[in-house]
Amino acid sequence: STDTPPENIKIKETHRWNAHTLFGCAAEVWTVCFASNQQYSTYSNTLISGGDDCTMKLWDLRTCSDCNGSIMINRPIHSIGQEEYNAGVTAVAYHPSSEHLFCCGSYDESVRLWDMRKLSSKEPLNRIDVGGGVWRVKWHPKDKGRILVGAMHGGCCVVDIPCLSHCHNNNGSDV
């Protein structure tokens, strides 16, 4: 059967770096994801991380350097911090079918929708307060305008973004 895994699976770490700092010391990284999905590989070398330092950062794996045998990433390609986030960035999820979209949750009780092409503005496309610090965000696998959110005091909620079902241009990419 093709579902049977190989017997000798090897796991190897290839990259490590202090992605977030707080008061000059390494800070906890609470979330990370690849910026890609099954339909698009435009940002396949990009990672999105969030941490205790109230910052969301984007990293390009191609900007790595070898430091004493360890692969290190020198600096983020984008960093959005306290100008947008009032608490730690706790959850990030790349959209399962849109080329440029992802969402982030924070202990500041908000979920934000971001567009990779508009990060230099440091403004999300939109945000919603979910009534509690966000623990998890998960896109619906088939309904492209729906996010499931787990929040500390806000419980579980479903966030709908109705335009995502309709806001694609003629070539299929995000508007």
PDB file of C-alpha atoms in Angstrom:
ATOM      1  CA  SER A   1       0.000   0.000   0.000  1.00  0.00           C
ATOM      2  CA  THR A   2       1.204   3.545  -0.720  1.00  0.00           C
ATOM      3  CA  ASP A   3       0.007   4.659   2.741  1.00  0.00           C
ATOM      4  CA  THR A   4       2.587   2.522   4.508  1.00  0.00           C
ATOM      5  CA  PRO A   5       5.451   4.687   5.810  1.00  0.00           C
ATOM      6  CA  PRO A   6       9.042   3.573   5.242  1.00  0.00           C
ATOM      7  CA  GLU A   7      10.525   1.665   8.153  1.00  0.00           C
ATOM      8  CA  ASN A   8      13.642   3.802   8.624  1.00  0.00           C
ATOM      9  CA  ILE A   9      12.483   7.400   8.728  1.00  0.00           C
ATOM     10  CA  LYS A  10      15.274   9.837   9.558  1.00  0.00           C
ATOM     11  CA  ILE A  11      14.711  13.315  10.968  1.00  0.00           C
ATOM     12  CA  LYS A  12      17.356  16.029  10.702  1.00  0.00           C
ATOM     13  CA  GLU A  13      17.409  19.628  11.912  1.00  0.00           C
ATOM     14  CA  THR A  14      18.600  21.968   9.149  1.00  0.00           C
ATOM     15  CA  HIS A  15      18.074  25.517  10.490  1.00  0.00           C
ATOM     16  CA  ARG A  16      18.050  27.128  13.947  1.00  0.00           C
ATOM     17  CA  TRP A  17      18.040  30.765  15.021  1.00  0.00           C
ATOM     18  CA  ASN A  18      16.817  33.067  17.782  1.00  0.00           C
ATOM     19  CA  ALA A  19      13.802  34.404  15.935  1.00  0.00           C
ATOM     20  CA  HIS A  20      12.477  36.674  18.679  1.00  0.00           C
ATOM     21  CA  THR A  21      14.104  38.683  21.459  1.00  0.00           C
ATOM     22  CA  LEU A  22      12.755  40.510  24.470  1.00  0.00           C
ATOM     23  CA  PHE A  23      14.919  42.928  26.476  1.00  0.00           C
ATOM     24  CA  GLY A  24      17.952  41.748  24.510  1.00  0.00           C
ATOM     25  CA  CYS A  25      17.468  38.054  25.352  1.00  0.00           C
ATOM     26  CA  ALA A  26      16.007  35.228  23.315  1.00  0.00           C
ATOM     27  CA  ALA A  27      12.200  35.225  23.635  1.00  0.00           C
ATOM     28  CA  GLU A  28       9.717  32.401  23.245  1.00  0.00           C
ATOM     29  CA  VAL A  29       8.578  31.648  19.714  1.00  0.00           C
ATOM     30  CA  TRP A  30       4.895  30.769  20.066  1.00  0.00           C
ATOM     31  CA  THR A  31       3.983  30.041  16.462  1.00  0.00           C
ATOM     32  CA  VAL A  32       5.520  29.479  13.037  1.00  0.00           C
ATOM     33  CA  CYS A  33       4.354  28.353   9.599  1.00  0.00           C
ATOM     34  CA  PHE A  34       5.543  28.116   6.017  1.00  0.00           C
ATOM     35  CA  ALA A  35       4.120  30.850   3.795  1.00  0.00           C
ATOM     36  CA  SER A  36       2.776  28.513   1.141  1.00  0.00           C
ATOM     37  CA  ASN A  37       0.013  26.057   0.363  1.00  0.00           C
ATOM     38  CA  GLN A  38      -0.704  23.234  -2.081  1.00  0.00           C
ATOM     39  CA  GLN A  39      -1.806  25.573  -4.896  1.00  0.00           C
ATOM     40  CA  TYR A  40       1.015  28.132  -4.775  1.00  0.00           C
ATOM     41  CA  SER A  41       4.722  28.075  -4.021  1.00  0.00           C
ATOM     42  CA  THR A  42       5.358  31.805  -4.504  1.00  0.00           C
ATOM     43  CA  TYR A  43       6.671  32.188  -0.933  1.00  0.00           C
ATOM     44  CA  SER A  44       7.821  28.597  -0.335  1.00  0.00           C
ATOM     45  CA  ASN A  45      11.151  29.761   1.161  1.00  0.00           C
ATOM     46  CA  THR A  46       9.412  32.136   3.575  1.00  0.00           C
ATOM     47  CA  LEU A  47       8.461  31.421   7.186  1.00  0.00           C
ATOM     48  CA  ILE A  48       6.146  33.492   9.393  1.00  0.00           C
ATOM     49  CA  SER A  49       6.797  33.490  13.139  1.00  0.00           C
ATOM     50  CA  GLY A  50       5.205  35.102  16.164  1.00  0.00           C
ATOM     51  CA  GLY A  51       6.459  35.422  19.698  1.00  0.00           C
ATOM     52  CA  ASP A  52       6.357  36.763  23.209  1.00  0.00           C
ATOM     53  CA  ASP A  53       7.973  40.019  21.995  1.00  0.00           C
ATOM     54  CA  CYS A  54       4.669  41.253  20.425  1.00  0.00           C
ATOM     55  CA  THR A  55       6.147  40.771  16.951  1.00  0.00           C
ATOM     56  CA  MET A  56       5.274  38.915  13.773  1.00  0.00           C
ATOM     57  CA  LYS A  57       8.330  38.284  11.592  1.00  0.00           C
ATOM     58  CA  LEU A  58       8.888  36.884   8.121  1.00  0.00           C
ATOM     59  CA  TRP A  59      12.069  34.976   7.331  1.00  0.00           C
ATOM     60  CA  ASP A  60      13.597  33.952   4.007  1.00  0.00           C
ATOM     61  CA  LEU A  61      15.418  30.617   4.209  1.00  0.00           C
ATOM     62  CA  ARG A  62      17.578  31.664   1.246  1.00  0.00           C
ATOM     63  CA  THR A  63      19.278  34.340   3.392  1.00  0.00           C
ATOM     64  CA  CYS A  64      20.960  31.752   5.604  1.00  0.00           C
ATOM     65  CA  SER A  65      24.593  31.631   6.586  1.00  0.00           C
ATOM     66  CA  ASP A  66      26.729  28.841   7.998  1.00  0.00           C
ATOM     67  CA  CYS A  67      27.973  29.674  11.487  1.00  0.00           C
ATOM     68  CA  ASN A  68      30.245  26.978  12.925  1.00  0.00           C
ATOM     69  CA  GLY A  69      28.327  24.197  11.227  1.00  0.00           C
ATOM     70  CA  SER A  70      24.857  25.543  12.120  1.00  0.00           C
ATOM     71  CA  ILE A  71      22.666  27.170   9.503  1.00  0.00           C
ATOM     72  CA  MET A  72      21.601  30.607  10.757  1.00  0.00           C
ATOM     73  CA  ILE A  73      19.119  33.135   9.390  1.00  0.00           C
ATOM     74  CA  ASN A  74      20.555  36.615   9.758  1.00  0.00           C
ATOM     75  CA  ARG A  75      17.536  38.927   9.934  1.00  0.00           C
ATOM     76  CA  PRO A  76      13.829  38.961   9.110  1.00  0.00           C
ATOM     77  CA  ILE A  77      12.633  40.287   5.756  1.00  0.00           C
ATOM     78  CA  HIS A  78       9.626  41.889   7.510  1.00  0.00           C
ATOM     79  CA  SER A  79       8.991  42.627  11.165  1.00  0.00           C
ATOM     80  CA  ILE A  80       5.701  43.996  12.442  1.00  0.00           C
ATOM     81  CA  GLY A  81       5.678  44.668  16.148  1.00  0.00           C
ATOM     82  CA  GLN A  82       4.222  46.991  18.709  1.00  0.00           C
ATOM     83  CA  GLU A  83       2.975  49.438  16.089  1.00  0.00           C
ATOM     84  CA  GLU A  84       0.340  46.752  15.379  1.00  0.00           C
ATOM     85  CA  TYR A  85       0.402  44.155  18.186  1.00  0.00           C
ATOM     86  CA  ASN A  86      -0.292  44.997  21.840  1.00  0.00           C
ATOM     87  CA  ALA A  87       0.593  41.518  23.111  1.00  0.00           C
ATOM     88  CA  GLY A  88       2.398  38.363  22.008  1.00  0.00           C
ATOM     89  CA  VAL A  89       1.695  36.875  18.583  1.00  0.00           C
ATOM     90  CA  THR A  90       0.434  33.384  19.369  1.00  0.00           C
ATOM     91  CA  ALA A  91      -1.009  31.846  16.205  1.00  0.00           C
ATOM     92  CA  VAL A  92      -0.364  32.023  12.468  1.00  0.00           C
ATOM     93  CA  ALA A  93      -1.917  30.102   9.577  1.00  0.00           C
ATOM     94  CA  TYR A  94      -1.356  30.479   5.845  1.00  0.00           C
ATOM     95  CA  HIS A  95      -4.498  30.368   3.712  1.00  0.00           C
ATOM     96  CA  PRO A  96      -4.994  26.882   2.241  1.00  0.00           C
ATOM     97  CA  SER A  97      -5.803  28.081  -1.288  1.00  0.00           C
ATOM     98  CA  SER A  98      -5.072  31.817  -1.686  1.00  0.00           C
ATOM     99  CA  GLU A  99      -1.641  32.842  -2.907  1.00  0.00           C
ATOM    100  CA  HIS A 100      -0.971  35.846  -0.673  1.00  0.00           C
ATOM    101  CA  LEU A 101      -3.182  35.600   2.447  1.00  0.00           C
ATOM    102  CA  PHE A 102      -2.548  34.502   6.015  1.00  0.00           C
ATOM    103  CA  CYS A 103      -3.985  35.245   9.432  1.00  0.00           C
ATOM    104  CA  CYS A 104      -2.396  35.844  12.824  1.00  0.00           C
ATOM    105  CA  GLY A 105      -3.830  35.743  16.319  1.00  0.00           C
ATOM    106  CA  SER A 106      -2.523  37.507  19.391  1.00  0.00           C
ATOM    107  CA  TYR A 107      -2.991  37.695  23.145  1.00  0.00           C
ATOM    108  CA  ASP A 108      -4.349  41.199  22.418  1.00  0.00           C
ATOM    109  CA  GLU A 109      -7.621  39.347  21.589  1.00  0.00           C
ATOM    110  CA  SER A 110      -7.522  40.035  17.839  1.00  0.00           C
ATOM    111  CA  VAL A 111      -7.224  37.965  14.686  1.00  0.00           C
ATOM    112  CA  ARG A 112      -5.681  39.835  11.774  1.00  0.00           C
ATOM    113  CA  LEU A 113      -5.839  39.082   8.049  1.00  0.00           C
ATOM    114  CA  TRP A 114      -2.625  39.889   6.138  1.00  0.00           C
ATOM    115  CA  ASP A 115      -1.637  40.095   2.464  1.00  0.00           C
ATOM    116  CA  MET A 116       1.997  39.209   1.672  1.00  0.00           C
ATOM    117  CA  ARG A 117       2.114  41.942  -1.003  1.00  0.00           C
ATOM    118  CA  LYS A 118       1.111  44.691   1.458  1.00  0.00           C
ATOM    119  CA  LEU A 119       3.314  43.953   4.481  1.00  0.00           C
ATOM    120  CA  SER A 120       5.447  47.066   4.032  1.00  0.00           C
ATOM    121  CA  SER A 121       2.430  49.166   5.078  1.00  0.00           C
ATOM    122  CA  LYS A 122       2.480  47.296   8.428  1.00  0.00           C
ATOM    123  CA  GLU A 123      -1.329  47.382   8.324  1.00  0.00           C
ATOM    124  CA  PRO A 124      -3.460  44.232   8.163  1.00  0.00           C
ATOM    125  CA  LEU A 125      -6.262  43.961   5.619  1.00  0.00           C
ATOM    126  CA  ASN A 126      -8.629  43.720   8.567  1.00  0.00           C
ATOM    127  CA  ARG A 127      -8.890  42.540  12.160  1.00  0.00           C
ATOM    128  CA  ILE A 128     -11.553  41.230  14.499  1.00  0.00           C
ATOM    129  CA  ASP A 129     -11.729  41.132  18.297  1.00  0.00           C
ATOM    130  CA  VAL A 130     -12.628  37.619  19.505  1.00  0.00           C
ATOM    131  CA  GLY A 131     -12.995  38.421  23.224  1.00  0.00           C
ATOM    132  CA  GLY A 132      -9.929  36.638  24.559  1.00  0.00           C
ATOM    133  CA  GLY A 133      -6.280  36.020  23.883  1.00  0.00           C
ATOM    134  CA  VAL A 134      -5.997  33.891  20.747  1.00  0.00           C
ATOM    135  CA  TRP A 135      -4.453  30.426  21.166  1.00  0.00           C
ATOM    136  CA  ARG A 136      -5.068  28.925  17.717  1.00  0.00           C
ATOM    137  CA  VAL A 137      -6.292  29.875  14.258  1.00  0.00           C
ATOM    138  CA  LYS A 138      -7.150  27.296  11.616  1.00  0.00           C
ATOM    139  CA  TRP A 139      -8.502  27.901   8.121  1.00  0.00           C
ATOM    140  CA  HIS A 140     -11.393  25.735   7.022  1.00  0.00           C
ATOM    141  CA  PRO A 141     -10.013  23.205   4.504  1.00  0.00           C
ATOM    142  CA  LYS A 142     -12.816  23.785   1.957  1.00  0.00           C
ATOM    143  CA  ASP A 143     -14.598  27.053   2.828  1.00  0.00           C
ATOM    144  CA  LYS A 144     -11.919  29.607   1.939  1.00  0.00           C
ATOM    145  CA  GLY A 145     -13.604  32.418   3.883  1.00  0.00           C
ATOM    146  CA  ARG A 146     -13.801  30.723   7.279  1.00  0.00           C
ATOM    147  CA  ILE A 147     -11.375  30.600  10.222  1.00  0.00           C
ATOM    148  CA  LEU A 148     -11.755  28.598  13.425  1.00  0.00           C
ATOM    149  CA  VAL A 149     -10.371  30.427  16.470  1.00  0.00           C
ATOM    150  CA  GLY A 150      -9.569  29.159  19.962  1.00  0.00           C
ATOM    151  CA  ALA A 151      -9.389  32.043  22.455  1.00  0.00           C
ATOM    152  CA  MET A 152      -8.625  32.110  26.197  1.00  0.00           C
ATOM    153  CA  HIS A 153     -11.756  33.848  27.506  1.00  0.00           C
ATOM    154  CA  GLY A 154     -13.553  33.997  24.171  1.00  0.00           C
ATOM    155  CA  GLY A 155     -13.945  30.224  23.825  1.00  0.00           C
ATOM    156  CA  CYS A 156     -14.170  28.799  20.318  1.00  0.00           C
ATOM    157  CA  CYS A 157     -15.519  30.922  17.518  1.00  0.00           C
ATOM    158  CA  VAL A 158     -15.839  30.801  13.757  1.00  0.00           C
ATOM    159  CA  VAL A 159     -14.807  33.937  11.894  1.00  0.00           C
ATOM    160  CA  ASP A 160     -16.309  34.448   8.441  1.00  0.00           C
ATOM    161  CA  ILE A 161     -14.703  36.537   5.700  1.00  0.00           C
ATOM    162  CA  PRO A 162     -17.453  36.396   3.043  1.00  0.00           C
ATOM    163  CA  CYS A 163     -15.545  38.227   0.303  1.00  0.00           C
ATOM    164  CA  LEU A 164     -12.861  35.522   0.146  1.00  0.00           C
ATOM    165  CA  SER A 165     -15.293  33.294  -1.711  1.00  0.00           C
ATOM    166  CA  HIS A 166     -15.713  36.002  -4.377  1.00  0.00           C
ATOM    167  CA  CYS A 167     -12.661  38.300  -4.442  1.00  0.00           C
ATOM    168  CA  HIS A 168     -10.425  36.568  -6.959  1.00  0.00           C
ATOM    169  CA  ASN A 169      -9.511  38.197 -10.247  1.00  0.00           C
ATOM    170  CA  ASN A 170      -9.734  36.479 -13.625  1.00  0.00           C
ATOM    171  CA  ASN A 171      -6.420  34.615 -13.348  1.00  0.00           C
ATOM    172  CA  GLY A 172      -7.381  33.104  -9.974  1.00  0.00           C
ATOM    173  CA  SER A 173      -5.024  35.093  -7.742  1.00  0.00           C
ATOM    174  CA  ASP A 174      -6.111  37.215  -4.784  1.00  0.00           C
ATOM    175  CA  VAL A 175      -7.330  40.737  -5.376  1.00  0.00           C
TER     176      VAL A 175
END
